[in-house]
Short mmCIF file of C-alpha atoms and ligand atoms in Angstrom, two decimals:
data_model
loop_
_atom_site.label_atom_id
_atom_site.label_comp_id
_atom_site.label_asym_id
_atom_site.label_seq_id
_atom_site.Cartn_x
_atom_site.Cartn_y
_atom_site.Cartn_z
CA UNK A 1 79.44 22.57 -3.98
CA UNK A 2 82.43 21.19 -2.84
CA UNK A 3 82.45 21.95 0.60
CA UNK A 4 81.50 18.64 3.64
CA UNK A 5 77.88 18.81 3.65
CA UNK A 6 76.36 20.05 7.06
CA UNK A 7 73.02 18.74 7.49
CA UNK A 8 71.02 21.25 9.39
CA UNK A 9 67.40 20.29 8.61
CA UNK A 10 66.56 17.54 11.09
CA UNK A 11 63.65 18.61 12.15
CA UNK A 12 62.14 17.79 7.93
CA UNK A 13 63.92 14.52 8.51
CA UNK A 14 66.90 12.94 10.40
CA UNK A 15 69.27 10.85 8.97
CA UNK A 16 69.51 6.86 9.68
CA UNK A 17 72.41 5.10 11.19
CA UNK A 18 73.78 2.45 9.15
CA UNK A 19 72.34 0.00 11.27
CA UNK A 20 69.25 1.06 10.42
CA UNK A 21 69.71 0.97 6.53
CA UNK A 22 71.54 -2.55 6.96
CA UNK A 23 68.45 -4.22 8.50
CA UNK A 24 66.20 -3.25 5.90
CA UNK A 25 68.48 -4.08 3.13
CA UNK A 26 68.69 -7.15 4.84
CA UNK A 27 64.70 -7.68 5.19
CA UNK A 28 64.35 -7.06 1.48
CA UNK A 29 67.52 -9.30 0.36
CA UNK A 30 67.13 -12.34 2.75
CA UNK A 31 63.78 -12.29 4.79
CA UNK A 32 61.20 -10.49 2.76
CA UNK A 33 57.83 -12.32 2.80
CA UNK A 34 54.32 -10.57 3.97
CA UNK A 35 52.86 -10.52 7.23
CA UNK A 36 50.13 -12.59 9.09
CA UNK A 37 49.03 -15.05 6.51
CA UNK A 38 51.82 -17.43 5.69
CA UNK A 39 52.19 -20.96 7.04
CA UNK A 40 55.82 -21.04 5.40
CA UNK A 41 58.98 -20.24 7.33
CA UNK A 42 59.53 -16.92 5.70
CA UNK A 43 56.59 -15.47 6.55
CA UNK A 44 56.03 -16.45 9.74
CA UNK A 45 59.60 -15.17 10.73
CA UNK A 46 58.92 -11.69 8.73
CA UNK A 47 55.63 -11.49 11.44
CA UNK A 48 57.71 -12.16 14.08
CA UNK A 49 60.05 -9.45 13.40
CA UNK A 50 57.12 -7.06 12.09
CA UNK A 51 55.29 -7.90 16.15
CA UNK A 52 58.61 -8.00 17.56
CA UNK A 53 59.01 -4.32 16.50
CA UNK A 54 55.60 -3.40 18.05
CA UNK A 55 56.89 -4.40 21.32
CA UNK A 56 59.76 -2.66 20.86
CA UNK A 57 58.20 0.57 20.21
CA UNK A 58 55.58 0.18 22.96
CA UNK A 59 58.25 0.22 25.36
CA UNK A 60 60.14 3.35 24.22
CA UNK A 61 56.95 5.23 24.86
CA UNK A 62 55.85 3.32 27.76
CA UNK A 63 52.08 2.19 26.57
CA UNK A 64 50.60 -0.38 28.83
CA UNK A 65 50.45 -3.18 25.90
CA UNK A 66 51.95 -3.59 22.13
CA UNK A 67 48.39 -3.85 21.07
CA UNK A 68 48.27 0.27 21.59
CA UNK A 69 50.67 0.33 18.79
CA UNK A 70 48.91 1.25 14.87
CA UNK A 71 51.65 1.01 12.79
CA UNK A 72 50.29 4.10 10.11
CA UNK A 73 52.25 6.00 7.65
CA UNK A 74 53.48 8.77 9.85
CA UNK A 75 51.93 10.98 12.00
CA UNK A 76 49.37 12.55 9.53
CA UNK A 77 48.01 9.47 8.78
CA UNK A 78 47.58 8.67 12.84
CA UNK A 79 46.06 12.51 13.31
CA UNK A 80 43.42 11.44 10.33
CA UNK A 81 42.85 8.07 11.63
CA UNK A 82 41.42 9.11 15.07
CA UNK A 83 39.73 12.33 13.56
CA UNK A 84 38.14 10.14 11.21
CA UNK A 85 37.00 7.22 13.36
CA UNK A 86 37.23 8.40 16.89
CA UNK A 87 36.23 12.72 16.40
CA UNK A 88 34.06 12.20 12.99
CA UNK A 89 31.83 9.17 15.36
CA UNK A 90 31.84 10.78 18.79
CA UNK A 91 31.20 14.57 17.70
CA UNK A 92 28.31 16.17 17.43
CA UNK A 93 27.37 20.41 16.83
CA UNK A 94 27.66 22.03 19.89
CA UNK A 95 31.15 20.11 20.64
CA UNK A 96 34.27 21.29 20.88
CA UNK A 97 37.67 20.45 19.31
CA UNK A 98 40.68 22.76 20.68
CA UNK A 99 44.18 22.67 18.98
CA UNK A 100 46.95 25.96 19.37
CA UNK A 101 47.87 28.23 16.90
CA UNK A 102 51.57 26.18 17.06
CA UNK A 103 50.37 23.53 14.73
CA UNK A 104 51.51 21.57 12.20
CA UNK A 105 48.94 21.90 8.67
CA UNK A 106 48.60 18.18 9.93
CA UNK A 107 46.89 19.01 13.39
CA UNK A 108 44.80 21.77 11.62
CA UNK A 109 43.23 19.98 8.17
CA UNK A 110 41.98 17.09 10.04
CA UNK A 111 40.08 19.26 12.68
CA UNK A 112 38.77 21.05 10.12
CA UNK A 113 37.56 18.14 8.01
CA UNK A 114 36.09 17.03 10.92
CA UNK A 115 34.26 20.43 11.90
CA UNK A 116 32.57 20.26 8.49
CA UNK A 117 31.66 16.59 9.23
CA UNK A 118 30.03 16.66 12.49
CA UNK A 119 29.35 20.87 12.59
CA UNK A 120 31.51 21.09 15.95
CA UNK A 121 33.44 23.88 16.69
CA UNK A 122 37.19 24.34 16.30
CA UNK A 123 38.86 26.29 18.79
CA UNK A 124 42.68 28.03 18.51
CA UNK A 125 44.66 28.16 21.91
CA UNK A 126 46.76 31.48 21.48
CA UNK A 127 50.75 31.72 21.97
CA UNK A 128 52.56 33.91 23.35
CA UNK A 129 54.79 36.47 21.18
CA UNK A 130 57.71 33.95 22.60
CA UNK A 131 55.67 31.16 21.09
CA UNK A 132 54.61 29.32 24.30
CA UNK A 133 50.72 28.35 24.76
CA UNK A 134 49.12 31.16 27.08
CA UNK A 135 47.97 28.54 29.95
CA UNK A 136 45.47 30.67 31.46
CA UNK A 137 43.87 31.19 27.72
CA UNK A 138 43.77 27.46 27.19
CA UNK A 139 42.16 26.72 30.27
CA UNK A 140 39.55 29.10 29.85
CA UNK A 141 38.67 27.90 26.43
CA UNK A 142 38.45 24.03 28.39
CA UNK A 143 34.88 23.92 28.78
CA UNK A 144 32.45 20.84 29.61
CA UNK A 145 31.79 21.19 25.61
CA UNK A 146 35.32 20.62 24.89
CA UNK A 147 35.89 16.83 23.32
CA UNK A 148 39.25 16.96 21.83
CA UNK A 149 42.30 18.31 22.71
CA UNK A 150 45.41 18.39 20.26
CA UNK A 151 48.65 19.62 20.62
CA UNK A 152 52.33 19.17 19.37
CA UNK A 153 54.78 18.18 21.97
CA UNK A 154 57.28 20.04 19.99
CA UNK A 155 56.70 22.56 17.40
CA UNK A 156 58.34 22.10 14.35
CA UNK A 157 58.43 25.39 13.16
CA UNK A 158 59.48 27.46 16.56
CA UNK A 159 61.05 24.57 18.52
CA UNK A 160 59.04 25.56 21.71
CA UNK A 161 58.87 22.26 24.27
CA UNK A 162 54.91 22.32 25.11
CA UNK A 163 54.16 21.29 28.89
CA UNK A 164 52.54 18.45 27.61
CA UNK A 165 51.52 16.53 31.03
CA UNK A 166 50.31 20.40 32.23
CA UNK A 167 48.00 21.00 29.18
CA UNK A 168 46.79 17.42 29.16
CA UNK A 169 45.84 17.55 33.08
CA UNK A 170 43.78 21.03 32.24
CA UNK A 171 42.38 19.31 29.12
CA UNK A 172 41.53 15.95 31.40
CA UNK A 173 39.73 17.94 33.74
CA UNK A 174 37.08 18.81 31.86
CA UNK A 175 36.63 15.07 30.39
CA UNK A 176 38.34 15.55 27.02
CA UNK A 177 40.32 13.25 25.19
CA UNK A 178 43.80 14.11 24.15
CA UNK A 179 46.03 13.79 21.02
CA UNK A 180 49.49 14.63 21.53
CA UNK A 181 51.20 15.46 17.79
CA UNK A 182 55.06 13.83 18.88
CA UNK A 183 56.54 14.74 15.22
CA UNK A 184 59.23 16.41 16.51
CA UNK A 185 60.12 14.99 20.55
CA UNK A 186 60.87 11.35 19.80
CA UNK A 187 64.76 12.47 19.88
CA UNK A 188 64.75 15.04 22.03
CA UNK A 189 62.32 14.42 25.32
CA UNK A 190 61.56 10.82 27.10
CA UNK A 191 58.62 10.03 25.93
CA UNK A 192 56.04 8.06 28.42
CA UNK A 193 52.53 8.24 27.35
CA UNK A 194 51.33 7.04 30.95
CA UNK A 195 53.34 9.45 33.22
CA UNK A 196 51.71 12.07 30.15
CA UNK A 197 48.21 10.64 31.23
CA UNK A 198 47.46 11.15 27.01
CA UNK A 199 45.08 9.07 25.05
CA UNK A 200 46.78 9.44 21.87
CA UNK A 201 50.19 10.39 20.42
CA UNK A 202 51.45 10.12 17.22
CA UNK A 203 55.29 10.22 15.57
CA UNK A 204 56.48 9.70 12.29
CA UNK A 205 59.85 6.92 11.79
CA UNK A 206 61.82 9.47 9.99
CA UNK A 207 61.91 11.80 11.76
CA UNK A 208 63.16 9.72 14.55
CA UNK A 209 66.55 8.10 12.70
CA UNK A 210 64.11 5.35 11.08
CA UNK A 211 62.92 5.07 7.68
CA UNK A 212 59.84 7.33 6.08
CA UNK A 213 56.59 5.93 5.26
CA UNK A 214 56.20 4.81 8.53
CA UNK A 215 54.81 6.08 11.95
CA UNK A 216 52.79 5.27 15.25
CA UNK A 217 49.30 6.28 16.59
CA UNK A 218 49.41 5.34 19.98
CA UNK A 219 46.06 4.80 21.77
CA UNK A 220 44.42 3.93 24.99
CA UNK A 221 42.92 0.50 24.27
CA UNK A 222 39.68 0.80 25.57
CA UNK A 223 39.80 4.15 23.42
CA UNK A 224 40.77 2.22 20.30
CA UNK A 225 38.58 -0.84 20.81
CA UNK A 226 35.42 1.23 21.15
CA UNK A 227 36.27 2.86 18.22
CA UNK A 228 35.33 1.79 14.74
CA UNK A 229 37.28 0.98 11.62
CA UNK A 230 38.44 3.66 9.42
CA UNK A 231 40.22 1.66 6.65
CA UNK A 232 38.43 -1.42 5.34
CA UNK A 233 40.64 -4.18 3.87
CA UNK A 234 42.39 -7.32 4.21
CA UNK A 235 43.63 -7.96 7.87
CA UNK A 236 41.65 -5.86 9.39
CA UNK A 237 38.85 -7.85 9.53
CA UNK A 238 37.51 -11.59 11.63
CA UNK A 239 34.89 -12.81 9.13
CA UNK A 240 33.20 -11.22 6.04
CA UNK A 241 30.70 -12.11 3.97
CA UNK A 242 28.18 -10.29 1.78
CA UNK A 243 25.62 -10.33 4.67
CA UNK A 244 28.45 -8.40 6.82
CA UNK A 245 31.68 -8.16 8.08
CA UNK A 246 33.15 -8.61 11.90
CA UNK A 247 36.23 -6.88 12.84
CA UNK A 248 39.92 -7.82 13.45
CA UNK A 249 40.86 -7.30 17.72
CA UNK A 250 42.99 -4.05 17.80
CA UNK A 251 45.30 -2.93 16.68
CA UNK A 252 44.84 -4.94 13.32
CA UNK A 253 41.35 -3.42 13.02
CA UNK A 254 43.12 -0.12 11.86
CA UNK A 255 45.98 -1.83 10.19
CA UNK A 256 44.16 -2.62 6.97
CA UNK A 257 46.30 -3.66 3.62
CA UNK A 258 49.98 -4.97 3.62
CA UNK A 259 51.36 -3.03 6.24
CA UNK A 260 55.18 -1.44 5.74
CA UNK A 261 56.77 -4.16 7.42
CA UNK A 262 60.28 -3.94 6.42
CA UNK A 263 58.99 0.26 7.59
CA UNK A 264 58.50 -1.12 10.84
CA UNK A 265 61.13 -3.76 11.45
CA UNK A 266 63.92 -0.29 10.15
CA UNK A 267 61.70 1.96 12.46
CA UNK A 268 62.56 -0.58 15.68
CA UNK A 269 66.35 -1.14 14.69
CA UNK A 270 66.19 3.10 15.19
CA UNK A 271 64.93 2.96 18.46
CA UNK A 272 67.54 0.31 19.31
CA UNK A 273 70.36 2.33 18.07
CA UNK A 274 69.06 5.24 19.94
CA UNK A 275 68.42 3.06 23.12
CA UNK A 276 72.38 2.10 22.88
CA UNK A 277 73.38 5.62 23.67
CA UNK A 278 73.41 7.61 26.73
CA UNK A 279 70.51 9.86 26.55
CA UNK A 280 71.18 12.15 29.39
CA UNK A 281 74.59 13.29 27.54
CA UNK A 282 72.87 13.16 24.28
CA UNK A 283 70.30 15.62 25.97
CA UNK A 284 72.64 17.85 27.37
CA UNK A 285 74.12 17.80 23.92
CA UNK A 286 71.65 19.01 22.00
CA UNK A 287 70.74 21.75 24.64
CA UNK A 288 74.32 23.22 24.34
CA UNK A 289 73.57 23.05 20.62
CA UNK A 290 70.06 25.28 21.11
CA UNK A 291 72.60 27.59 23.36
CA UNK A 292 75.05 27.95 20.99
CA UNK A 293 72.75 29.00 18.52
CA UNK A 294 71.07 31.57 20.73
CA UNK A 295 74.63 32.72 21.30
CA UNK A 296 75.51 33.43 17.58
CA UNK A 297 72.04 34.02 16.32
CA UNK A 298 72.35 37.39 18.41
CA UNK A 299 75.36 38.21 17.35
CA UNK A 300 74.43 38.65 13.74
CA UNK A 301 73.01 42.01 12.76
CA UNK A 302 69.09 42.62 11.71
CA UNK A 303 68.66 38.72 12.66
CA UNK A 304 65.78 37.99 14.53
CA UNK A 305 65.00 34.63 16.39
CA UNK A 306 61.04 33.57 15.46
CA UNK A 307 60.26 31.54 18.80
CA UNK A 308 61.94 32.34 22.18
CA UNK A 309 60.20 29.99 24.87
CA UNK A 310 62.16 29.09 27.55
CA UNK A 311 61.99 25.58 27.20
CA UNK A 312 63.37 25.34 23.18
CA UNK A 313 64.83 22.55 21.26
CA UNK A 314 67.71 22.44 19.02
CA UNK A 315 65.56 24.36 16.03
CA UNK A 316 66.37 28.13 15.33
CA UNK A 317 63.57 29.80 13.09
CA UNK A 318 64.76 33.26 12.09
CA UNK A 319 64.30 36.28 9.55
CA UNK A 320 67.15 39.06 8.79
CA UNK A 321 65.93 42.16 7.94
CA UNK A 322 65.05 43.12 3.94
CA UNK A 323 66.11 39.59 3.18
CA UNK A 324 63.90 36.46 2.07
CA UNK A 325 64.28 33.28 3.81
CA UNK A 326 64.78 31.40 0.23
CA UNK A 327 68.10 33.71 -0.47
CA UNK A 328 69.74 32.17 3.26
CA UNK A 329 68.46 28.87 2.15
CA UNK A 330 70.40 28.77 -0.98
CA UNK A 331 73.25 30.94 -0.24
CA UNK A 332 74.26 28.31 2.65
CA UNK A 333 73.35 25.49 -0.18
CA UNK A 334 76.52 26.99 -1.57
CA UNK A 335 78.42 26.89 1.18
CA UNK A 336 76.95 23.16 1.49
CA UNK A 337 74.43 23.35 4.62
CA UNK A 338 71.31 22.19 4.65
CA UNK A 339 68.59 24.52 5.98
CA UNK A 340 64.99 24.78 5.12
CA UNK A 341 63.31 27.91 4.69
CA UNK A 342 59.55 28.59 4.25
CA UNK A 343 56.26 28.62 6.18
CA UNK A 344 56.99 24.94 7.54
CA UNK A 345 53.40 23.51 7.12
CA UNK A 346 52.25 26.06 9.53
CA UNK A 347 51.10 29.19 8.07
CA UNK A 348 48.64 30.41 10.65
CA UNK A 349 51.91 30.44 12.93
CA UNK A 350 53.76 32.67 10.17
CA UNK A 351 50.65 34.86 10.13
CA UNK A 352 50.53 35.54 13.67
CA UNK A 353 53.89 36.62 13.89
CA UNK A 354 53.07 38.74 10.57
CA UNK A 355 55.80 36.74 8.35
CA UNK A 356 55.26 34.69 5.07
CA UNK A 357 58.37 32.05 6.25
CA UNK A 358 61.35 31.92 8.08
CA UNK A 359 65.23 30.05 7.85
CA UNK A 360 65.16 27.21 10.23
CA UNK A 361 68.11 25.56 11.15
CA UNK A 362 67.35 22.36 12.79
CA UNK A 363 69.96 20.00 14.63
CA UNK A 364 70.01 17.09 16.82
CA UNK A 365 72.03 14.77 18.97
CA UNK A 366 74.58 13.70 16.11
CA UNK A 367 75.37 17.17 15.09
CA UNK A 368 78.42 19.25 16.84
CA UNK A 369 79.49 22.75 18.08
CA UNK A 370 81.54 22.76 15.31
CA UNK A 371 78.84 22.73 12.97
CA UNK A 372 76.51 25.14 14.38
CA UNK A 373 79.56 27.60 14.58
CA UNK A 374 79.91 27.13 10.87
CA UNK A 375 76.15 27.17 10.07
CA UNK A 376 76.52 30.89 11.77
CA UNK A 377 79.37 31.99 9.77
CA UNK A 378 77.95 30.70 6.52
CA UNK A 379 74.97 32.56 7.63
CA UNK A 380 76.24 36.03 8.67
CA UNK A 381 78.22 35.45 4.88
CA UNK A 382 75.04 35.23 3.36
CA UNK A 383 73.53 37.92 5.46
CA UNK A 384 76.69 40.15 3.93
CA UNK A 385 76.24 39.18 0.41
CA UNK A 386 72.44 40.26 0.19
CA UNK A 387 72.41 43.37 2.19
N1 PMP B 401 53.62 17.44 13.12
C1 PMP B 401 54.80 18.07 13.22
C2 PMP B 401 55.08 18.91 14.42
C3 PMP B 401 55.75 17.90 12.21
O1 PMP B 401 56.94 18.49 12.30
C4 PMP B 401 55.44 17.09 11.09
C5 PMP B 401 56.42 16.92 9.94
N2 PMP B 401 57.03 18.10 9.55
C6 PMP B 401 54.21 16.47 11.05
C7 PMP B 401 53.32 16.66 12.09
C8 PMP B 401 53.82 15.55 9.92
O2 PMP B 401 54.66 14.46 9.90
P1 PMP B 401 54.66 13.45 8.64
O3 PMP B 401 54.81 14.32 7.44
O4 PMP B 401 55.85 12.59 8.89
O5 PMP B 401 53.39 12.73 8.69
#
């Protein structure tokens, strides 16, 4: 519409640094070749780069060894692959699986699936009206029953920071395992799975400045060796033959198929890029973006912010009064800012707080002051035109 677009929706995706789009441009135009099974040159140089980027990611998370590293589709295909082989193996009916009412459709569905499977029972952590788990509610639904814990480090939908080492030491104490959904923290928190004391976390490449259709499940290895196969396929496996099959060593036994490789090598050339910049200014950064937008959001009038905790990233879910979140989306459209607007894959959430959707306006680390003041303006516009 004419007007410099303001991208305000990081939190659906981010955008990739040129770096990032120049290696795989690069993979596909001079090194393409698949992984694992070559003898010639090409492909054995393509596997290098494809391991090369395991390493890379096992460090920015801090696992003990690349080989806790499943390169998956994103972090719905890493929440199904350890409901499906770890939960669906492990669970039986009088279990327990707990997750909080701040999830993601992605750390719901799976549970549920699961639930039917095995006949266990699901169990919702409550929030706060400020969005922020209710501690003393979690722990008491902790029981020796209790299997499976899963949370979101971040919530996509309110931006509340959970205290993820906190709910994973109340969730360790009673011998469960633990699933940390890190969607939406790879660009905003230092992420170290140890210090976390998790068994599994999950993120998705795009939403952390590297390309989509690619992600991590990250998981304890003795966890991930004891479990079994999900996919079945080429790589994954040591020997088959009609009598039976023996398995690949982890983490190729749940890497099954032609992997994305050129996914993986774009997804590591990311987490360079990001490594290259100073993270405690690019923190402090974003958080005087989240206070800027708690500044202006209350200065508009019948605007109400949907998620308060006191520890928030840079997402602002709101509602104005008598006006549907799809009008802000489009009117700012117009004014050429991107916002999303909706139930954001988490409807329970919306129902709690007794709301079909909100506007979210989403930044991160490469957005400025500048734009969240004119995000506001466009908004209080909008808010003018459909009163
Ligand atoms: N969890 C959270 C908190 C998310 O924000 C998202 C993406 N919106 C997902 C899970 C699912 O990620 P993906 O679609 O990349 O698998």
């Amino acid at each position: 519409n004419d007007a410099p677009i303001i991208y305000a929706d990081n939190a659906a995706t981010t955008q990739k640094p040129l770096s990032v789009i120049r290696r795989l441009s690069n993979f596909y135009a001079e090194e393409n070749s698949n992984v694992h099974r070559g003898v010639h040159a090409l492909s054995e140089a393509a596997t290098a780069a494809f391991e090369d980027s395991r390493k890379i990611i096992a460090k920015f998370i801090n696992a003990q060894s690349e080989a806790e590293i499943i390169f998956t589709k994103g972090t719905t295909e890493a929440v199904n692959l350890v409901a499906q082989s770890y939960a669906r193996s492990q669970l039986k009916t009088n279990d327990k699986v707990i997750i909080t009412e701040l999830e993601h459709h992605s750390n719901i569905v799976p549970w549920q699936i699961v639930k039917e499977q095995t006949g266990c029972e699901l169990c919702i952590a409550p929030v706060s009206t400020s969005g922020e788990v209710l501690l003393e509610e979690f722990e008491k639904l902790c029981d020796e029953r209790t299997k499976i814990v899963s949370f979101s480090h971040i919530s996509n939908a309110l931006g509340t920071i959970n205290p993820v080492t906190e709910l994973t030491k109340i969730a360790k104490l009673c011998g469960a395992k633990v699933f940390i959904d890190g969607a939406q923290a790879t660009l905003h928190e230092a992420i170290d799975v140890q210090k976390i004391g998790c068994d599994f976390y999950a993120f998705s490449g795009h939403k952390a400045i590297g390309p989509t259709g690619i992600g991590i499940l990250y998981g304890k290895l003795n966890l991930l060796e004891e479990m079994p196969p999900w996919q079945g396929g080429g790589d994954m496996i040591e020997k088959v033959s009609f009598k039976g099959t023996t398995y690949n060593n982890v983490p190729y036994k749940f890497e099954a198929g032609t992997p994305n490789i050129a996914g993986a090598i774009g997804l590591a050339e990311g987490i360079k890029y990001y490594s290259t910049i100073d993270l405690q200014s690019a923190k402090e950064h974003t958080r005087s973006l989240t206070k800027k937008c708690e500044e202006l959001s209350s200065c508009i009038s019948g605007l109400r912010v949907i998620g308060t905790a006191t520890n928030k990233s840079s997402i602002c879910s709101f509602i104005i009064d008598n006006i549907h979140p799809n009008d802000i989306g489009t009117l700012l459209d117009q004014q050429g800012i991107a916002i999303r607007s909706g139930h954001h894959c988490a409807m329970p959430l919306m129902e709690k707080f007794g709301i079909k959707g909100t506007a979210r306006a989403s930044f991160t680390f490469y957005n400025t002051i500048e734009e969240v003041e004119q995000v506001f303006k466009a908004i209080e516009k909008a808010r003018k035109i459909l009163a």
